Amino acid sequence: MRLNTAVSRPEASILATNKMLKNTYMLLSMTLLFSALTAGLAMTLNLPHPGMIVSMIGYFGLLFLTTKFSNSSLGLVFVFALTGFMGLTLGPILSMYINAFSNGHELILTALGGTGVIFLGLSAYALTTRKDFSFMGGFLMVGILVAFLAGIGAVVFSMPALSLAVSAMFILLMSGMILFQTSAIVNGGESNYILATVSLYVSIYNLFLSLLQLLGVFGGND
């Protein structure tokens, strides 16, 4: 009986991890698709960007509600509300790039492809090596806070150089977040697939926007 128990525990752990991964990636795929649909709707209707203040209130408010109800079915509702809202704010940004640059569509597709390659590459590395990246948590939180405040400063004081530096920082930080979150799923540090999905979605969203901004500056054709 002892031998059977000892064997069943690792098996149960593996099954739980596989279920967590399946649920997370399934929900992540659905939220990315839903976000793309709302972004496309915003572009079709030519909706204006809501502005930094409204975007921040909407994002942090829906993020709070998603976290609060992450252990109930309401959490799923707020996940789609959050990602749908972020898609609506993304649509006007994409329209701006298309209108501002003759190669705007190419920039968007390149940023999308780069985001996909980075996400898949880092996720595959974390899944295959099963390394524990939990030590990065504190550094990432501080780095994101600093980059976030610097980004606000760049917008308020109109500092293009700082804005570019913030984009570069976010590419590195979001890449680190993908490693951190995927590692947490694999090693049992995260057992809530709703929270895991939100973390990965936000990382992908910010990674895409940061790549797009850098491509617009260095590869955009007026």
Tab-separated table of N, CA, C and O in Angstrom, residues 38-107:
chain	number	residue	atom	x	y	z
A	38	THR	N	-12.961	42.099	-30.593
A	38	THR	CA	-13.346	43.432	-30.111
A	38	THR	C	-12.427	44.504	-30.697
A	38	THR	O	-12.880	45.629	-30.966
A	39	ALA	N	-11.169	44.167	-30.910
A	39	ALA	CA	-10.253	45.123	-31.553
A	39	ALA	C	-10.706	45.383	-32.989
A	39	ALA	O	-10.715	46.528	-33.458
A	40	GLY	N	-11.079	44.298	-33.687
A	40	GLY	CA	-11.578	44.457	-35.054
A	40	GLY	C	-12.861	45.260	-35.098
A	40	GLY	O	-13.066	46.077	-36.013
A	41	LEU	N	-13.737	45.064	-34.109
A	41	LEU	CA	-14.974	45.834	-34.030
A	41	LEU	C	-14.687	47.309	-33.831
A	41	LEU	O	-15.302	48.174	-34.471
A	42	ALA	N	-13.736	47.611	-32.946
A	42	ALA	CA	-13.362	49.005	-32.698
A	42	ALA	C	-12.805	49.649	-33.958
A	42	ALA	O	-13.062	50.838	-34.238
A	43	MET	N	-12.024	48.888	-34.733
A	43	MET	CA	-11.462	49.415	-35.982
A	43	MET	C	-12.547	49.624	-37.025
A	43	MET	O	-12.549	50.636	-37.741
A	44	THR	N	-13.474	48.675	-37.119
A	44	THR	CA	-14.559	48.779	-38.098
A	44	THR	C	-15.452	49.979	-37.815
A	44	THR	O	-15.863	50.709	-38.730
A	45	LEU	N	-15.745	50.193	-36.540
A	45	LEU	CA	-16.607	51.312	-36.146
A	45	LEU	C	-15.841	52.612	-35.997
A	45	LEU	O	-16.439	53.659	-35.690
A	46	ASN	N	-14.513	52.526	-36.186
A	46	ASN	CA	-13.647	53.711	-36.061
A	46	ASN	C	-13.821	54.389	-34.704
A	46	ASN	O	-13.933	55.614	-34.592
A	47	LEU	N	-13.833	53.564	-33.657
A	47	LEU	CA	-14.010	54.092	-32.307
A	47	LEU	C	-12.751	54.835	-31.857
A	47	LEU	O	-11.634	54.396	-32.147
A	48	PRO	N	-12.900	55.938	-31.142
A	48	PRO	CA	-11.728	56.659	-30.633
A	48	PRO	C	-11.137	55.949	-29.428
A	48	PRO	O	-11.828	55.192	-28.738
A	49	HIS	N	-9.867	56.209	-29.181
A	49	HIS	CA	-9.249	55.624	-27.988
A	49	HIS	C	-9.840	56.294	-26.748
A	49	HIS	O	-9.997	57.520	-26.715
A	50	PRO	N	-10.184	55.537	-25.721
A	50	PRO	CA	-10.822	56.129	-24.542
A	50	PRO	C	-9.919	57.041	-23.730
A	50	PRO	O	-10.403	57.762	-22.849
A	51	GLY	N	-8.626	57.023	-23.978
A	51	GLY	CA	-7.703	57.851	-23.209
A	51	GLY	C	-7.050	57.072	-22.085
A	51	GLY	O	-7.536	56.022	-21.670
A	52	MET	N	-5.939	57.604	-21.594
A	52	MET	CA	-5.150	56.899	-20.598
A	52	MET	C	-5.906	56.690	-19.291
A	52	MET	O	-5.867	55.599	-18.705
A	53	ILE	N	-6.623	57.705	-18.832
A	53	ILE	CA	-7.303	57.615	-17.540
A	53	ILE	C	-8.409	56.572	-17.570
A	53	ILE	O	-8.499	55.698	-16.686
A	54	VAL	N	-9.266	56.641	-18.597
A	54	VAL	CA	-10.364	55.673	-18.713
A	54	VAL	C	-9.812	54.263	-18.897
A	54	VAL	O	-10.330	53.299	-18.316
A	55	SER	N	-8.750	54.143	-19.686
A	55	SER	CA	-8.143	52.827	-19.918
A	55	SER	C	-7.613	52.231	-18.621
A	55	SER	O	-7.803	51.039	-18.338
A	56	MET	N	-6.954	53.064	-17.824
A	56	MET	CA	-6.394	52.583	-16.561
A	56	MET	C	-7.488	52.197	-15.576
A	56	MET	O	-7.400	51.159	-14.905
A	57	ILE	N	-8.543	53.024	-15.499
A	57	ILE	CA	-9.653	52.711	-14.592
A	57	ILE	C	-10.337	51.414	-15.016
A	57	ILE	O	-10.625	50.537	-14.185
A	58	GLY	N	-10.590	51.283	-16.308
A	58	GLY	CA	-11.230	50.079	-16.808
A	58	GLY	C	-10.379	48.843	-16.597
A	58	GLY	O	-10.871	47.798	-16.162
A	59	TYR	N	-9.080	48.970	-16.877
A	59	TYR	CA	-8.183	47.826	-16.743
A	59	TYR	C	-8.059	47.375	-15.289
A	59	TYR	O	-8.292	46.200	-14.971
A	60	PHE	N	-7.703	48.301	-14.406
A	60	PHE	CA	-7.485	47.924	-13.011
A	60	PHE	C	-8.799	47.518	-12.319
A	60	PHE	O	-8.799	46.636	-11.455
A	61	GLY	N	-9.907	48.148	-12.715
A	61	GLY	CA	-11.193	47.770	-12.139
A	61	GLY	C	-11.584	46.353	-12.520
A	61	GLY	O	-11.970	45.552	-11.657
A	62	LEU	N	-11.477	46.023	-13.805
A	62	LEU	CA	-11.823	44.683	-14.261
A	62	LEU	C	-10.811	43.645	-13.776
A	62	LEU	O	-11.176	42.495	-13.496
A	63	LEU	N	-9.552	44.052	-13.651
A	63	LEU	CA	-8.533	43.142	-13.119
A	63	LEU	C	-8.834	42.804	-11.661
A	63	LEU	O	-8.706	41.646	-11.232
A	64	PHE	N	-9.253	43.810	-10.896
A	64	PHE	CA	-9.620	43.584	-9.495
A	64	PHE	C	-10.789	42.612	-9.387
A	64	PHE	O	-10.777	41.675	-8.574
A	65	LEU	N	-11.812	42.810	-10.222
A	65	LEU	CA	-12.992	41.949	-10.181
A	65	LEU	C	-12.642	40.525	-10.622
A	65	LEU	O	-13.149	39.546	-10.061
A	66	THR	N	-11.783	40.412	-11.626
A	66	THR	CA	-11.361	39.083	-12.079
A	66	THR	C	-10.632	38.343	-10.972
A	66	THR	O	-10.870	37.152	-10.734
A	67	THR	N	-9.744	39.042	-10.295
A	67	THR	CA	-8.987	38.430	-9.199
A	67	THR	C	-9.902	38.060	-8.034
A	67	THR	O	-9.783	36.981	-7.456
A	68	LYS	N	-10.830	38.954	-7.724
A	68	LYS	CA	-11.739	38.737	-6.592
A	68	LYS	C	-12.620	37.508	-6.805
A	68	LYS	O	-12.884	36.749	-5.864
A	69	PHE	N	-13.073	37.295	-8.037
A	69	PHE	CA	-13.987	36.191	-8.324
A	69	PHE	C	-13.306	35.060	-9.099
A	69	PHE	O	-13.973	34.292	-9.796
A	70	SER	N	-11.986	34.977	-8.955
A	70	SER	CA	-11.224	33.992	-9.730
A	70	SER	C	-11.551	32.546	-9.355
A	70	SER	O	-11.244	31.629	-10.117
A	71	ASN	N	-12.168	32.347	-8.202
A	71	ASN	CA	-12.508	30.991	-7.776
A	71	ASN	C	-13.972	30.642	-8.030
A	71	ASN	O	-14.474	29.628	-7.540
A	72	SER	N	-14.642	31.477	-8.819
A	72	SER	CA	-16.044	31.211	-9.134
A	72	SER	C	-16.275	31.395	-10.624
A	72	SER	O	-15.398	31.860	-11.357
A	73	SER	N	-17.468	31.031	-11.067
A	73	SER	CA	-17.796	31.155	-12.489
A	73	SER	C	-17.825	32.615	-12.934
A	73	SER	O	-17.630	32.915	-14.115
A	74	LEU	N	-18.061	33.530	-11.999
A	74	LEU	CA	-18.042	34.953	-12.339
A	74	LEU	C	-16.655	35.381	-12.815
A	74	LEU	O	-16.525	36.331	-13.584
A	75	GLY	N	-15.639	34.678	-12.354
A	75	GLY	CA	-14.290	34.998	-12.782
A	75	GLY	C	-14.143	34.889	-14.281
A	75	GLY	O	-13.452	35.718	-14.917
A	76	LEU	N	-14.792	33.899	-14.884
A	76	LEU	CA	-14.747	33.738	-16.337
A	76	LEU	C	-15.406	34.915	-17.043
A	76	LEU	O	-14.928	35.384	-18.080
A	77	VAL	N	-16.509	35.390	-16.477
A	77	VAL	CA	-17.206	36.546	-17.058
A	77	VAL	C	-16.295	37.763	-17.061
A	77	VAL	O	-16.176	38.470	-18.073
A	78	PHE	N	-15.622	37.992	-15.949
A	78	PHE	CA	-14.776	39.172	-15.847
A	78	PHE	C	-13.480	39.023	-16.653
A	78	PHE	O	-12.908	40.029	-17.093
A	79	VAL	N	-13.021	37.786	-16.863
A	79	VAL	CA	-11.860	37.573	-17.736
A	79	VAL	C	-12.184	38.056	-19.152
A	79	VAL	O	-11.397	38.771	-19.778
A	80	PHE	N	-13.348	37.671	-19.644
A	80	PHE	CA	-13.729	38.088	-20.996
A	80	PHE	C	-14.066	39.576	-21.041
A	80	PHE	O	-13.828	40.234	-22.062
A	81	ALA	N	-14.603	40.111	-19.954
A	81	ALA	CA	-14.862	41.550	-19.893
A	81	ALA	C	-13.542	42.315	-19.957
A	81	ALA	O	-13.408	43.316	-20.679
A	82	LEU	N	-12.546	41.829	-19.207
A	82	LEU	CA	-11.235	42.483	-19.181
A	82	LEU	C	-10.550	42.409	-20.543
A	82	LEU	O	-10.096	43.427	-21.078
A	83	THR	N	-10.471	41.212	-21.109
A	83	THR	CA	-9.766	41.058	-22.381
A	83	THR	C	-10.535	41.718	-23.528
A	83	THR	O	-9.918	42.232	-24.472
A	84	GLY	N	-11.855	41.710	-23.445
A	84	GLY	CA	-12.639	42.417	-24.449
A	84	GLY	C	-12.414	43.915	-24.386
A	84	GLY	O	-12.287	44.587	-25.419
A	85	PHE	N	-12.354	44.448	-23.174
A	85	PHE	CA	-12.089	45.872	-23.001
A	85	PHE	C	-10.701	46.232	-23.534
A	85	PHE	O	-10.528	47.271	-24.204
A	86	MET	N	-9.716	45.389	-23.246
A	86	MET	CA	-8.365	45.657	-23.731
A	86	MET	C	-8.314	45.589	-25.254
A	86	MET	O	-7.548	46.317	-25.906
A	87	GLY	N	-9.127	44.714	-25.839
A	87	GLY	CA	-9.222	44.671	-27.289
A	87	GLY	C	-9.808	45.950	-27.856
A	87	GLY	O	-9.345	46.463	-28.888
A	88	LEU	N	-10.813	46.498	-27.185
A	88	LEU	CA	-11.421	47.759	-27.627
A	88	LEU	C	-10.424	48.914	-27.575
A	88	LEU	O	-10.446	49.800	-28.432
A	89	THR	N	-9.543	48.902	-26.580
A	89	THR	CA	-8.528	49.961	-26.498
A	89	THR	C	-7.401	49.730	-27.510
A	89	THR	O	-6.724	50.678	-27.904
A	90	LEU	N	-7.221	48.475	-27.923
A	90	LEU	CA	-6.175	48.167	-28.895
A	90	LEU	C	-6.579	48.560	-30.310
A	90	LEU	O	-5.731	48.996	-31.106
A	91	GLY	N	-7.860	48.416	-30.629
A	91	GLY	CA	-8.341	48.715	-31.973
A	91	GLY	C	-7.944	50.091	-32.490
A	91	GLY	O	-7.377	50.208	-33.591
A	92	PRO	N	-8.218	51.171	-31.730
A	92	PRO	CA	-7.829	52.507	-32.195
A	92	PRO	C	-6.318	52.669	-32.386
A	92	PRO	O	-5.877	53.421	-33.266
A	93	ILE	N	-5.523	51.967	-31.589
A	93	ILE	CA	-4.067	52.033	-31.728
A	93	ILE	C	-3.644	51.402	-33.048
A	93	ILE	O	-2.807	51.949	-33.787
A	94	LEU	N	-4.237	50.261	-33.378
A	94	LEU	CA	-3.923	49.609	-34.643
A	94	LEU	C	-4.362	50.474	-35.824
A	94	LEU	O	-3.633	50.578	-36.828
A	95	SER	N	-5.514	51.100	-35.706
A	95	SER	CA	-5.987	52.001	-36.770
A	95	SER	C	-5.022	53.156	-36.963
A	95	SER	O	-4.767	53.589	-38.104
A	96	MET	N	-4.480	53.667	-35.879
A	96	MET	CA	-3.523	54.773	-35.955
A	96	MET	C	-2.282	54.358	-36.737
A	96	MET	O	-1.793	55.112	-37.583
A	97	TYR	N	-1.780	53.158	-36.480
A	97	TYR	CA	-0.592	52.678	-37.195
A	97	TYR	C	-0.885	52.476	-38.677
A	97	TYR	O	-0.052	52.787	-39.538
A	98	ILE	N	-2.061	51.969	-38.974
A	98	ILE	CA	-2.426	51.755	-40.381
A	98	ILE	C	-2.537	53.076	-41.123
A	98	ILE	O	-2.122	53.201	-42.288
A	99	ASN	N	-3.085	54.099	-40.460
A	99	ASN	CA	-3.259	55.404	-41.093
A	99	ASN	C	-1.973	56.219	-41.123
A	99	ASN	O	-1.765	57.025	-42.035
A	100	ALA	N	-1.104	56.018	-40.127
A	100	ALA	CA	0.106	56.829	-40.016
A	100	ALA	C	1.249	56.321	-40.887
A	100	ALA	O	2.107	57.095	-41.314
A	101	PHE	N	1.275	55.011	-41.150
A	101	PHE	CA	2.386	54.427	-41.904
A	101	PHE	C	1.854	53.693	-43.134
A	101	PHE	O	0.848	52.979	-43.055
A	102	SER	N	2.571	53.857	-44.242
A	102	SER	CA	2.169	53.166	-45.461
A	102	SER	C	2.339	51.658	-45.330
A	102	SER	O	1.690	50.884	-46.037
A	103	ASN	N	3.245	51.242	-44.456
A	103	ASN	CA	3.457	49.815	-44.200
A	103	ASN	C	2.890	49.404	-42.838
A	103	ASN	O	3.412	48.514	-42.180
A	104	GLY	N	1.816	50.086	-42.438
A	104	GLY	CA	1.219	49.831	-41.133
A	104	GLY	C	0.775	48.386	-40.943
A	104	GLY	O	0.984	47.799	-39.882
A	105	HIS	N	0.174	47.810	-42.008
A	105	HIS	CA	-0.266	46.419	-41.901
A	105	HIS	C	0.925	45.485	-41.678
A	105	HIS	O	0.841	44.533	-40.888
A	106	GLU	N	2.028	45.768	-42.381
A	106	GLU	CA	3.223	44.943	-42.227
A	106	GLU	C	3.786	45.051	-40.817
A	106	GLU	O	4.242	44.050	-40.237
A	107	LEU	N	3.778	46.260	-40.262
A	107	LEU	CA	4.276	46.455	-38.901
A	107	LEU	C	3.459	45.644	-37.898
A	107	LEU	O	4.016	45.001	-36.995
